[in-house]
Short mmCIF file of C-alpha atoms in Angstrom, two decimals:
data_model
loop_
_atom_site.label_atom_id
_atom_site.label_comp_id
_atom_site.label_asym_id
_atom_site.label_seq_id
_atom_site.Cartn_x
_atom_site.Cartn_y
_atom_site.Cartn_z
CA MET A 1 84.06 121.40 153.45
CA VAL A 2 83.81 118.37 151.38
CA SER A 3 83.33 120.32 148.01
CA ARG A 4 86.90 121.59 148.42
CA MET A 5 88.40 118.33 148.01
CA PHE A 6 87.28 118.00 144.20
CA ARG A 7 87.87 119.82 141.15
CA LEU A 8 85.49 119.88 138.10
CA GLU A 9 86.82 119.87 134.67
CA THR A 10 85.06 120.01 131.32
CA GLU A 11 87.63 118.99 128.68
CA VAL A 12 86.84 116.12 126.36
CA ASP A 13 89.14 113.15 127.39
CA ARG A 14 88.90 109.90 125.68
CA VAL A 15 91.10 108.08 128.35
CA ARG A 16 88.83 109.17 131.07
CA ARG A 17 85.52 108.47 129.25
CA ASP A 18 86.73 104.99 128.64
CA ILE A 19 87.42 104.46 132.53
CA LEU A 20 84.11 105.87 133.14
CA HIS A 21 82.52 103.57 130.62
CA SER A 22 84.19 100.54 132.14
CA ARG A 23 83.41 101.41 135.72
CA LEU A 24 79.74 102.25 134.79
CA LYS A 25 79.62 98.88 133.29
CA GLU A 26 80.99 97.07 136.22
CA THR A 27 78.58 99.17 138.54
CA ASN A 28 75.55 98.33 136.31
CA THR A 29 76.80 94.48 135.99
CA ALA A 30 76.88 94.28 139.83
CA ALA A 31 73.30 95.81 140.41
CA SER A 32 71.48 93.84 137.42
CA PRO A 33 71.29 90.15 137.23
CA VAL A 34 70.01 90.79 133.64
CA LEU A 35 73.11 92.50 132.66
CA ARG A 36 75.29 90.06 134.84
CA ALA A 37 73.80 87.05 132.63
CA LEU A 38 74.81 88.97 129.46
CA ARG A 39 78.47 89.14 130.23
CA GLY A 40 80.39 86.74 128.30
CA THR A 41 77.73 85.88 125.79
CA ALA A 42 77.35 86.79 122.19
CA HIS A 43 74.94 89.50 123.12
CA ASP A 44 77.36 91.36 125.50
CA ARG A 45 78.86 93.76 123.04
CA GLU A 46 77.43 95.93 120.42
CA VAL A 47 77.99 94.64 116.87
CA PRO A 48 77.81 96.82 114.00
CA LEU A 49 75.07 96.11 111.36
CA HIS A 50 75.14 98.07 108.07
CA VAL A 51 73.12 97.48 105.03
CA TRP A 52 73.66 99.44 101.85
CA VAL A 53 72.01 99.96 98.30
CA MET A 54 73.73 100.87 95.34
CA ASP A 55 72.41 102.31 92.22
CA GLY A 56 73.20 101.37 88.61
CA ASN A 57 76.17 103.49 88.61
CA ASP A 58 77.72 101.97 91.76
CA ARG A 59 76.58 105.36 93.80
CA LEU A 60 74.92 105.02 97.14
CA ALA A 61 71.29 105.27 96.90
CA GLY A 62 70.56 104.50 100.47
CA GLY A 63 71.78 102.79 103.64
CA LEU A 64 71.03 101.52 107.08
CA VAL A 65 73.62 101.92 110.06
CA GLY A 66 72.82 100.40 113.27
CA HIS A 67 74.05 97.68 115.80
CA THR A 68 73.02 94.72 117.58
CA TRP A 69 73.08 94.38 121.49
CA ALA A 70 71.35 92.20 124.14
CA SER A 71 69.01 90.53 121.67
CA TRP A 72 68.07 94.08 120.23
CA LEU A 73 68.49 95.73 116.80
CA HIS A 74 69.11 99.45 117.33
CA VAL A 75 68.73 101.33 114.04
CA THR A 76 70.91 104.69 114.15
CA TYR A 77 70.46 105.95 110.63
CA LEU A 78 68.42 104.90 107.80
CA TRP A 79 68.42 107.06 104.75
CA VAL A 80 67.38 106.81 101.00
CA ASP A 81 68.40 109.58 98.51
CA GLY A 82 65.54 111.87 97.37
CA ARG A 83 65.73 110.49 93.93
CA HIS A 84 64.98 106.92 94.98
CA ARG A 85 62.33 107.49 97.71
CA GLY A 86 59.02 105.96 97.08
CA ALA A 87 60.58 102.85 95.46
CA GLY A 88 60.41 100.88 98.68
CA LEU A 89 64.36 101.15 99.21
CA GLY A 90 63.84 102.08 102.95
CA SER A 91 61.56 99.00 103.53
CA ARG A 92 63.91 96.80 101.93
CA LEU A 93 66.93 98.26 104.03
CA LEU A 94 64.86 97.89 107.10
CA ALA A 95 63.79 94.32 106.38
CA ARG A 96 67.28 93.06 105.35
CA ALA A 97 68.59 94.52 108.76
CA GLU A 98 65.93 92.92 110.77
CA THR A 99 66.30 89.70 108.99
CA ILE A 100 70.17 89.67 109.74
CA ALA A 101 69.41 90.66 113.33
CA VAL A 102 66.93 87.73 113.71
CA ARG A 103 68.48 84.98 111.71
CA ASP A 104 72.44 85.71 112.45
CA ARG A 105 72.22 87.44 115.70
CA GLY A 106 69.37 85.98 117.83
CA CYS A 107 67.60 89.40 118.03
CA ARG A 108 64.09 89.59 119.20
CA ALA A 109 63.24 93.23 119.00
CA ALA A 110 64.37 96.50 117.40
CA ARG A 111 64.20 100.31 118.27
CA VAL A 112 64.94 103.42 116.62
CA GLU A 113 64.58 107.07 117.41
CA THR A 114 63.41 109.55 114.66
CA TRP A 115 62.15 113.00 114.52
CA ASP A 116 58.54 114.31 113.70
CA PHE A 117 59.60 115.56 110.24
CA GLN A 118 61.59 112.29 109.46
CA ALA A 119 60.01 109.15 109.40
CA PRO A 120 57.64 107.94 112.32
CA GLY A 121 54.77 107.03 110.07
CA PHE A 122 57.38 105.06 107.81
CA TYR A 123 58.06 102.95 111.03
CA ARG A 124 54.54 102.66 112.08
CA LYS A 125 53.61 101.30 108.80
CA ARG A 126 56.17 98.47 109.42
CA GLY A 127 54.90 97.45 112.87
CA TYR A 128 56.83 99.71 115.04
CA GLU A 129 54.97 101.38 118.01
CA VAL A 130 55.85 104.55 119.79
CA VAL A 131 57.19 103.98 123.24
CA GLY A 132 58.40 107.61 124.00
CA VAL A 133 58.01 111.05 122.83
CA ILE A 134 60.28 114.01 123.71
CA PRO A 135 58.86 117.27 122.63
CA ASP A 136 60.99 120.32 121.69
CA TYR A 137 64.15 118.03 121.20
CA PRO A 138 65.66 120.08 119.72
CA PRO A 139 63.57 123.19 120.17
CA GLY A 140 60.61 123.06 117.83
CA ILE A 141 61.02 119.15 116.96
CA THR A 142 59.78 116.13 118.54
CA GLU A 143 61.62 113.03 118.68
CA TYR A 144 60.07 109.49 118.89
CA THR A 145 61.38 106.19 120.11
CA LEU A 146 59.73 103.29 118.53
CA VAL A 147 60.22 99.68 119.14
CA ARG A 148 58.95 96.41 117.31
CA ARG A 149 59.07 92.79 118.41
CA LEU A 150 60.93 90.86 115.61
CA ALA A 151 60.66 87.14 116.83
#
């Protein structure tokens, strides 16, 4: 029986994770002309993009953490301290990240995931459109994926 030839393991293993990532990248590159064309270009790897806003006492008032890849900006985190919300800092952080992504990295679009209680309305007001909805992820919460064309 074929199944007796294999052993399943569940431990976290960074070395195997990296091997798996490399092999998946090779498989995807072989299967996709688009990914094949990306290899060796400036858009081939994820490049971190961070934008910070500091208050008058040099404390973190907000920030955006993301990366660019394949002509896309991916916003991973955007947060503004509650004491500073409503002052436009979130919009300024997002606008700065989008400007850097377009001007310095040749990005043409942006994406973000957010939960229903976080900021889907914030992103919609800034031209982002909902392209995906995952209800009950995690249970009782809805996750939204939003995108925006930048250039």
